[in-house]
Coordinates of C-alpha atoms and ligand atoms in Angstrom, one line a residue:
M7 CA 211.3 181.1 209.2
S8 CA 213.9 180.0 206.6
S9 CA 213.4 176.5 205.5
V10 CA 216.7 174.6 205.4
I11 CA 217.1 173.0 201.9
V12 CA 218.6 169.6 202.4
D13 CA 220.4 168.0 199.5
S14 CA 219.1 164.5 200.0
S15 CA 221.7 163.0 197.6
A16 CA 224.7 164.4 199.5
S17 CA 226.7 161.9 201.5
L18 CA 226.3 162.3 205.2
A19 CA 229.2 162.6 207.5
P20 CA 229.2 160.1 210.4
G21 CA 228.3 162.9 212.8
E22 CA 225.2 163.8 210.7
I23 CA 223.7 160.3 210.5
L24 CA 221.7 160.1 213.7
A25 CA 220.0 163.4 213.3
A26 CA 219.1 162.5 209.7
V27 CA 217.6 159.2 210.9
E28 CA 215.6 160.9 213.6
D29 CA 214.3 163.5 211.1
E30 CA 213.2 160.9 208.6
L31 CA 211.6 158.7 211.3
K32 CA 209.7 161.8 212.5
A33 CA 208.7 163.0 209.0
T34 CA 207.4 159.6 207.8
P35 CA 203.8 158.6 208.7
F36 CA 203.8 154.9 209.6
I37 CA 201.3 152.2 208.9
D38 CA 200.4 150.4 212.2
V39 CA 200.0 146.9 210.9
H40 CA 198.4 145.3 213.9
T41 CA 196.1 147.0 216.5
H42 CA 192.9 146.3 218.4
L43 CA 191.6 149.7 217.6
F44 CA 188.2 150.2 215.8
M45 CA 186.9 152.7 213.4
P46 CA 184.1 154.8 214.9
S47 CA 181.3 153.1 212.9
L48 CA 182.1 149.9 214.9
G49 CA 180.6 151.6 218.0
D50 CA 181.7 151.1 221.5
N51 CA 184.1 148.3 220.5
G52 CA 186.6 151.2 220.2
L53 CA 188.2 152.1 223.5
W54 CA 189.8 155.4 224.3
G55 CA 190.3 157.9 227.2
I56 CA 192.0 157.8 230.6
D57 CA 190.1 155.1 232.4
N58 CA 190.6 152.7 229.5
L59 CA 194.2 153.6 229.3
I60 CA 194.9 152.9 232.9
T61 CA 192.9 149.7 233.1
Y62 CA 194.9 148.2 230.2
H63 CA 195.5 144.6 230.9
Y64 CA 199.3 145.1 231.0
L65 CA 198.8 147.5 234.0
E66 CA 196.2 145.3 235.7
A67 CA 198.9 142.6 235.8
E68 CA 201.4 145.0 237.3
L69 CA 198.8 146.3 239.9
F70 CA 198.6 142.9 241.7
R71 CA 202.4 143.1 242.3
S72 CA 202.2 146.5 243.9
S73 CA 199.0 146.5 245.9
S74 CA 197.3 144.4 248.5
I75 CA 194.1 144.4 246.5
T76 CA 193.0 140.8 245.6
V77 CA 192.1 139.9 242.1
G78 CA 188.5 139.2 243.2
E79 CA 188.2 142.6 244.9
Y80 CA 189.6 144.3 241.8
F81 CA 187.3 142.7 239.3
G82 CA 184.4 143.6 241.6
L83 CA 185.1 147.3 241.2
T84 CA 183.6 149.8 238.6
Q85 CA 186.0 150.8 235.9
R86 CA 186.6 154.2 237.5
E87 CA 187.4 152.5 240.8
K88 CA 189.8 150.1 239.0
A89 CA 191.5 153.0 237.3
D90 CA 191.8 154.9 240.7
A91 CA 193.3 151.8 242.3
I92 CA 195.9 151.4 239.5
W93 CA 196.7 155.1 239.5
R94 CA 197.3 155.1 243.2
A95 CA 199.5 151.9 243.2
L96 CA 201.5 152.4 240.1
F97 CA 201.6 156.2 239.6
V98 CA 201.4 157.7 243.1
E99 CA 202.7 155.2 245.6
N100 CA 205.4 154.1 243.1
A101 CA 207.2 155.8 240.3
P102 CA 205.7 154.7 236.9
V103 CA 208.9 153.2 235.5
S104 CA 207.5 150.2 233.7
E105 CA 206.9 150.4 229.9
A106 CA 203.2 150.4 230.2
A107 CA 203.1 152.9 233.1
R108 CA 205.5 155.3 231.4
G109 CA 203.2 155.1 228.4
V110 CA 200.3 156.6 230.3
V111 CA 202.6 159.3 231.5
A112 CA 203.6 160.0 227.9
V113 CA 200.0 160.3 226.8
L114 CA 199.2 162.7 229.6
Q115 CA 202.2 164.8 228.7
A116 CA 201.2 164.8 225.0
F117 CA 197.9 166.5 225.9
G118 CA 199.5 168.9 228.4
L119 CA 197.8 167.1 231.3
P120 CA 199.4 166.8 234.8
T121 CA 201.5 163.6 235.1
Q122 CA 201.8 163.7 238.9
A123 CA 198.3 164.5 239.9
P124 CA 197.0 162.7 243.1
D125 CA 193.9 161.6 241.2
L126 CA 192.4 161.5 237.6
T127 CA 189.9 164.4 237.9
E128 CA 191.6 166.7 235.4
A129 CA 192.4 164.0 233.0
R130 CA 188.9 162.7 233.0
A131 CA 187.5 166.1 232.3
F132 CA 189.8 166.5 229.4
F133 CA 189.0 163.3 227.7
A134 CA 185.2 163.7 228.4
A135 CA 185.4 166.9 226.4
Q136 CA 186.9 165.3 223.2
K137 CA 184.8 164.5 220.1
L138 CA 185.9 161.0 219.0
D139 CA 186.4 161.6 215.2
S140 CA 188.6 164.7 215.6
H141 CA 190.3 163.1 218.6
I142 CA 191.3 160.1 216.5
S143 CA 192.9 162.4 213.9
R144 CA 194.7 164.3 216.6
V145 CA 196.0 161.1 218.2
F146 CA 197.2 159.7 214.9
E147 CA 199.0 163.0 214.2
L148 CA 200.7 162.9 217.6
A149 CA 201.6 159.2 217.0
G150 CA 203.0 159.8 213.5
I151 CA 200.7 157.2 211.9
D152 CA 198.2 157.6 209.1
L153 CA 196.8 154.0 209.0
A154 CA 195.8 151.6 211.7
V155 CA 195.1 148.0 210.9
M156 CA 192.2 146.6 213.0
T157 CA 191.4 143.2 214.4
N158 CA 187.9 142.3 213.3
D159 CA 186.2 139.1 214.5
P160 CA 183.3 137.9 212.4
L161 CA 182.0 135.7 215.3
D162 CA 182.2 138.5 217.9
P163 CA 178.6 139.2 218.9
H164 CA 179.5 142.8 219.8
E165 CA 181.2 143.5 216.5
A166 CA 179.6 141.4 213.7
P167 CA 176.2 143.2 213.8
H168 CA 177.9 146.5 213.0
W169 CA 179.4 145.0 209.8
E170 CA 176.2 143.2 208.9
R171 CA 174.3 146.5 209.1
G172 CA 177.0 148.1 206.9
A173 CA 179.6 149.8 209.0
D174 CA 180.9 153.0 207.2
P175 CA 184.6 152.5 206.2
D176 CA 187.1 155.0 207.6
P177 CA 190.2 155.9 205.5
R178 CA 192.3 155.8 208.7
F179 CA 191.6 152.2 209.4
L180 CA 192.1 148.9 207.5
P181 CA 190.1 145.7 208.3
V182 CA 191.4 142.3 209.1
L183 CA 189.6 139.0 209.3
R184 CA 190.5 137.4 212.7
L185 CA 190.1 133.6 212.9
D186 CA 190.8 132.6 216.5
R187 CA 187.2 131.5 217.3
I188 CA 187.1 129.4 214.2
L189 CA 190.6 127.9 214.3
N190 CA 191.3 127.7 218.0
K191 CA 187.8 127.4 219.5
W192 CA 185.9 125.3 217.0
A193 CA 184.2 123.3 219.8
D194 CA 182.7 126.5 221.2
H195 CA 181.8 128.1 217.9
W196 CA 180.8 125.5 215.3
R197 CA 177.2 125.9 216.5
V198 CA 177.4 129.7 216.0
L199 CA 178.4 129.0 212.4
N200 CA 175.6 126.4 212.1
A201 CA 173.1 129.0 213.3
L202 CA 174.4 131.3 210.5
G203 CA 173.6 128.7 207.9
C204 CA 176.9 126.9 207.7
R205 CA 176.6 123.1 207.3
V206 CA 179.2 122.3 210.0
D207 CA 179.6 119.8 212.8
A208 CA 181.7 119.2 215.9
E209 CA 184.3 117.3 213.9
A210 CA 184.4 119.7 210.9
G211 CA 183.2 116.8 208.7
G212 CA 180.8 116.7 205.8
H213 CA 180.3 120.1 204.3
S214 CA 182.1 121.9 207.1
I215 CA 185.2 122.8 205.1
D216 CA 183.3 124.0 202.1
D217 CA 180.9 126.1 204.2
V218 CA 183.7 127.7 206.3
R219 CA 185.5 128.5 203.0
R220 CA 182.2 130.2 201.8
F221 CA 181.8 132.0 205.2
L222 CA 185.3 133.4 204.8
A223 CA 184.7 134.5 201.3
E224 CA 181.4 136.2 202.3
W225 CA 183.3 138.2 205.0
C226 CA 186.2 139.0 202.7
E227 CA 183.6 140.5 200.3
R228 CA 181.9 142.3 203.3
I229 CA 184.9 143.9 205.0
N230 CA 187.7 143.7 202.4
P231 CA 190.4 142.7 204.8
V232 CA 194.1 143.4 204.2
Y233 CA 194.9 140.0 205.7
M234 CA 193.5 137.2 207.7
A235 CA 195.0 136.6 211.1
V236 CA 195.2 134.1 213.9
S237 CA 197.0 133.9 217.3
L238 CA 198.4 130.4 217.9
P239 CA 199.7 128.6 221.0
D240 CA 203.3 127.7 221.6
T241 CA 202.2 124.1 220.9
F242 CA 201.0 124.9 217.4
Q243 CA 201.8 122.1 214.9
F244 CA 201.3 121.9 211.2
P245 CA 200.5 119.7 209.2
E246 CA 198.1 118.2 211.7
S247 CA 195.0 116.0 211.3
S248 CA 193.2 118.2 213.8
V249 CA 190.2 120.4 213.1
R250 CA 192.5 123.4 213.1
G251 CA 195.0 121.7 210.7
R252 CA 192.2 120.8 208.2
L253 CA 190.5 124.1 208.4
L254 CA 193.8 125.9 207.9
A255 CA 194.9 123.7 204.9
E256 CA 191.5 123.4 203.2
A257 CA 189.6 126.5 203.9
V258 CA 191.8 129.4 205.2
L259 CA 194.9 129.1 203.0
P260 CA 192.8 128.6 199.8
A261 CA 190.6 131.6 200.8
C262 CA 193.8 133.8 201.3
R263 CA 195.0 132.7 197.8
E264 CA 191.5 133.5 196.3
F265 CA 191.5 137.0 197.7
D266 CA 195.3 137.4 197.3
I267 CA 195.9 138.4 201.0
P268 CA 198.4 137.2 203.5
L269 CA 197.7 135.1 206.5
S270 CA 199.1 136.6 209.7
L271 CA 200.3 134.0 212.1
M272 CA 201.1 135.1 215.7
I273 CA 202.7 132.1 217.4
G274 CA 203.7 131.4 220.9
V275 CA 200.9 132.2 223.3
R276 CA 200.3 130.2 226.5
Y277 CA 196.7 131.1 227.1
L278 CA 195.3 131.9 230.5
V279 CA 198.2 130.5 232.6
N280 CA 196.4 132.5 235.3
P281 CA 192.8 132.5 234.3
A282 CA 191.8 134.8 237.2
L283 CA 193.7 137.6 235.5
K284 CA 191.4 137.4 232.4
L285 CA 193.0 139.3 229.5
A286 CA 196.1 139.7 231.6
G287 CA 196.3 135.9 232.2
D288 CA 198.2 134.8 229.1
A289 CA 201.9 134.0 229.0
V290 CA 204.6 133.0 226.5
G291 CA 206.1 129.7 225.3
K292 CA 208.9 128.8 222.8
A293 CA 207.2 127.4 219.7
D294 CA 208.3 124.7 217.2
L295 CA 208.8 126.8 214.1
H296 CA 209.2 123.7 211.9
S297 CA 205.5 124.2 211.3
L298 CA 206.1 127.7 209.9
E299 CA 208.9 126.3 207.8
Y300 CA 206.5 123.7 206.4
L301 CA 203.8 126.3 205.6
C302 CA 206.2 128.6 203.8
R303 CA 207.7 125.8 201.8
E304 CA 204.6 123.8 200.9
Y305 CA 202.3 126.8 200.3
P306 CA 204.5 129.1 198.1
Q307 CA 201.4 130.8 196.7
N308 CA 200.5 132.0 200.2
R309 CA 202.1 134.8 202.1
F310 CA 202.7 134.6 205.9
L311 CA 202.9 137.8 207.9
T312 CA 204.4 136.4 211.1
S313 CA 205.2 137.5 214.6
V314 CA 206.4 135.1 217.3
L315 CA 206.1 135.8 221.0
S316 CA 209.1 134.1 222.5
R317 CA 212.4 135.9 222.5
E318 CA 214.0 132.5 222.0
N319 CA 212.3 132.1 218.6
Q320 CA 213.4 135.4 217.1
H321 CA 216.7 134.4 215.6
E322 CA 215.3 131.3 213.8
L323 CA 212.4 133.5 212.5
C324 CA 215.0 135.7 210.8
V325 CA 216.8 132.6 209.4
Y326 CA 213.5 131.3 208.0
A327 CA 212.8 134.8 206.5
R328 CA 216.1 134.4 204.6
K329 CA 214.9 131.1 203.2
F330 CA 211.3 132.1 202.3
A331 CA 210.4 135.4 200.6
N332 CA 206.7 134.6 201.3
L333 CA 207.5 135.0 205.0
M334 CA 207.3 138.6 206.4
P335 CA 208.5 139.0 210.0
F336 CA 206.7 141.8 211.8
G337 CA 206.7 143.6 215.1
C338 CA 208.1 143.1 218.6
W339 CA 204.9 141.5 219.9
W340 CA 203.4 141.9 223.4
F341 CA 206.0 140.9 226.0
L342 CA 208.7 141.7 223.5
N343 CA 207.6 145.3 223.0
N344 CA 210.2 146.7 225.5
P345 CA 213.2 148.8 224.5
S346 CA 215.8 146.2 225.7
I347 CA 214.3 143.5 223.5
V348 CA 213.1 145.7 220.6
E349 CA 216.7 146.9 220.2
E350 CA 218.1 143.3 220.1
M351 CA 215.4 142.0 217.7
T352 CA 215.7 144.9 215.3
R353 CA 219.5 144.7 215.2
E354 CA 219.5 141.0 214.3
R355 CA 216.8 141.6 211.7
L356 CA 218.7 144.4 210.0
E357 CA 221.9 142.3 210.1
M358 CA 220.2 139.3 208.5
L359 CA 217.3 140.8 206.4
G360 CA 218.5 144.3 205.6
T361 CA 215.3 146.5 205.4
S362 CA 213.0 143.7 204.1
F363 CA 210.9 143.3 207.3
I364 CA 208.3 145.2 209.3
P365 CA 210.0 146.4 212.5
Q366 CA 207.0 147.2 214.7
H367 CA 203.3 147.3 215.3
S368 CA 201.6 148.9 218.3
D369 CA 199.1 146.2 219.3
A370 CA 197.2 149.2 220.8
R371 CA 193.9 148.3 222.4
I372 CA 193.2 151.9 223.6
L373 CA 193.4 154.6 221.0
E374 CA 195.8 156.9 222.7
Q375 CA 198.4 154.1 223.3
V376 CA 199.6 154.7 219.7
I377 CA 201.1 158.0 220.9
Y378 CA 203.6 156.3 223.3
K379 CA 204.0 153.0 221.4
W380 CA 205.2 154.8 218.3
R381 CA 207.2 157.4 220.3
N382 CA 209.0 154.6 221.9
T383 CA 209.6 152.9 218.6
R384 CA 211.2 156.0 217.0
R385 CA 213.2 156.6 220.2
T386 CA 214.5 153.1 220.4
L387 CA 215.1 152.4 216.7
A388 CA 216.8 155.7 215.7
P389 CA 220.2 154.8 217.2
V390 CA 219.8 151.2 215.9
L391 CA 219.2 152.4 212.3
A392 CA 221.9 155.1 212.6
N393 CA 224.4 152.4 213.7
C394 CA 223.7 150.4 210.5
Y395 CA 224.5 153.5 208.4
R396 CA 227.6 154.3 210.5
L397 CA 228.9 150.8 209.9
M398 CA 228.1 151.0 206.2
S399 CA 230.0 154.3 206.1
E400 CA 233.0 152.8 207.8
D401 CA 232.9 149.9 205.4
G402 CA 233.1 152.3 202.4
R403 CA 229.5 153.2 201.3
Q404 CA 228.5 156.7 202.5
P405 CA 224.8 157.0 203.3
T406 CA 222.7 159.8 202.0
R407 CA 219.5 161.3 203.3
A408 CA 217.7 159.8 200.3
D409 CA 219.0 156.3 201.4
I410 CA 217.6 156.9 204.8
R411 CA 214.2 158.3 203.6
H412 CA 213.8 155.3 201.2
D413 CA 214.7 152.8 203.9
V414 CA 212.4 154.3 206.6
R415 CA 209.5 154.3 204.1
R416 CA 210.2 150.7 203.1
L417 CA 210.4 149.5 206.7
F418 CA 207.3 151.3 208.0
R419 CA 205.1 151.4 204.9
G420 CA 206.3 149.9 201.7
N421 CA 207.0 146.3 203.0
F422 CA 203.4 146.1 204.2
E423 CA 201.9 147.7 201.2
R424 CA 203.7 145.3 198.9
F425 CA 203.1 142.2 201.0
A426 CA 199.4 143.0 201.6
K427 CA 199.2 144.2 197.9
R428 CA 197.2 147.3 199.0
P429 CA 197.0 150.2 196.6
R430 CA 200.0 152.3 197.4
S431 CA 199.1 155.2 199.6
Ligands
HDL302 O1 196.2 138.0 220.1 C1 196.6 139.2 220.0 O2 196.4 139.9 219.0 C2 197.5 139.7 221.1 O3 198.0 141.0 220.8 C3 196.5 139.9 222.3 O4 195.5 140.8 222.0 C4 197.2 140.4 223.6 O5 196.3 140.3 224.7 C5 197.7 141.8 223.5 O6 197.0 142.7 223.7 N1 199.0 141.9 223.3 O7 199.6 143.2 223.2
ZN303 ZN1 197.2 141.8 219.2

């Protein structure tokens, strides 16, 4: 087959721009900068396969709007029974038009599986026949990613022992040190730290700060995280004389400077507004981003990889990113990861920040979700990016394919590699 030689330095005519953007998005493997995926050596923490895909908490939330099953009845089912209930309600009795439901359809299609089957028999047989390691590589290839950044919790009793025994690294995954249990749930976890030999107390007094700092350093040595991360409520305030405020200022931020890694702040969650829904019970609230402004200004030696959950906070996040180069906006997080909002957010980011931000992450919890989450990203962002080059062309600067290739690599790889200071891949 003749391979078309593309002169990447040639100016593109307006009618060539979209196809060039689509080609470069397809040809560039992305770094997925925030996921809940796990490398195989972390055992059954890693979720994959059709029953996990269908019982994703996004779909659980949608089930209760389209079925007479009660929350109590649902959570009393086995996982297969849960998946059967969701499949019936959201994929058979109703067309799967929501973002999360369409995603499952896209995964089935990607593997050539029936997308309108009355039950999950064939899909279950297919996934049961997969060998995890080769399946991961196949899924990453279908998704167009070559690196997935994990979420690793040093106080998770199901995960920490794997690391303490020496979990084999996997070049497809990068570790992150997740701090929610320390920063948000100190009352429930200071005793766990105490049992691990940290001299801590309920008020985080005495040696607490020093020993948390040492605990973080030990885990940075153990797992070599690309950043530390914490999810924060819409009510987050900083500076604050709370336990969280002091741990952040005196232990976490100094540790990030010591290991030269960013702190990822994900701000705006209203936790468990409906506790009965468990993981699906969280909602969103507009945050006071003055706290982020203070952190970026008063801690210029720290870098803040930041995503905010409220649509109403997006414009001011862009403005702050123009004020502080140590602030890196990333992703269209959680309730924002829908084409209608991804388009709006990415357009305003490009208009205000050029290509100096990270457009998306998948937040995937189930391995195969990266297939549809990145397919959707490429599909939604291709016309958005192409429009930028069209406008640039109309204003007098003709885009080249080399421009587009450079910008796509910067948006989906380079900005993260530089900000996290990882060896360039
Ligand atoms: O805190 C987080 O990292 C969030 O992404 C939560 O995991 C949330 O439940 C989620 O899965 N969002 O997509
Ligand atoms: Zn997440």
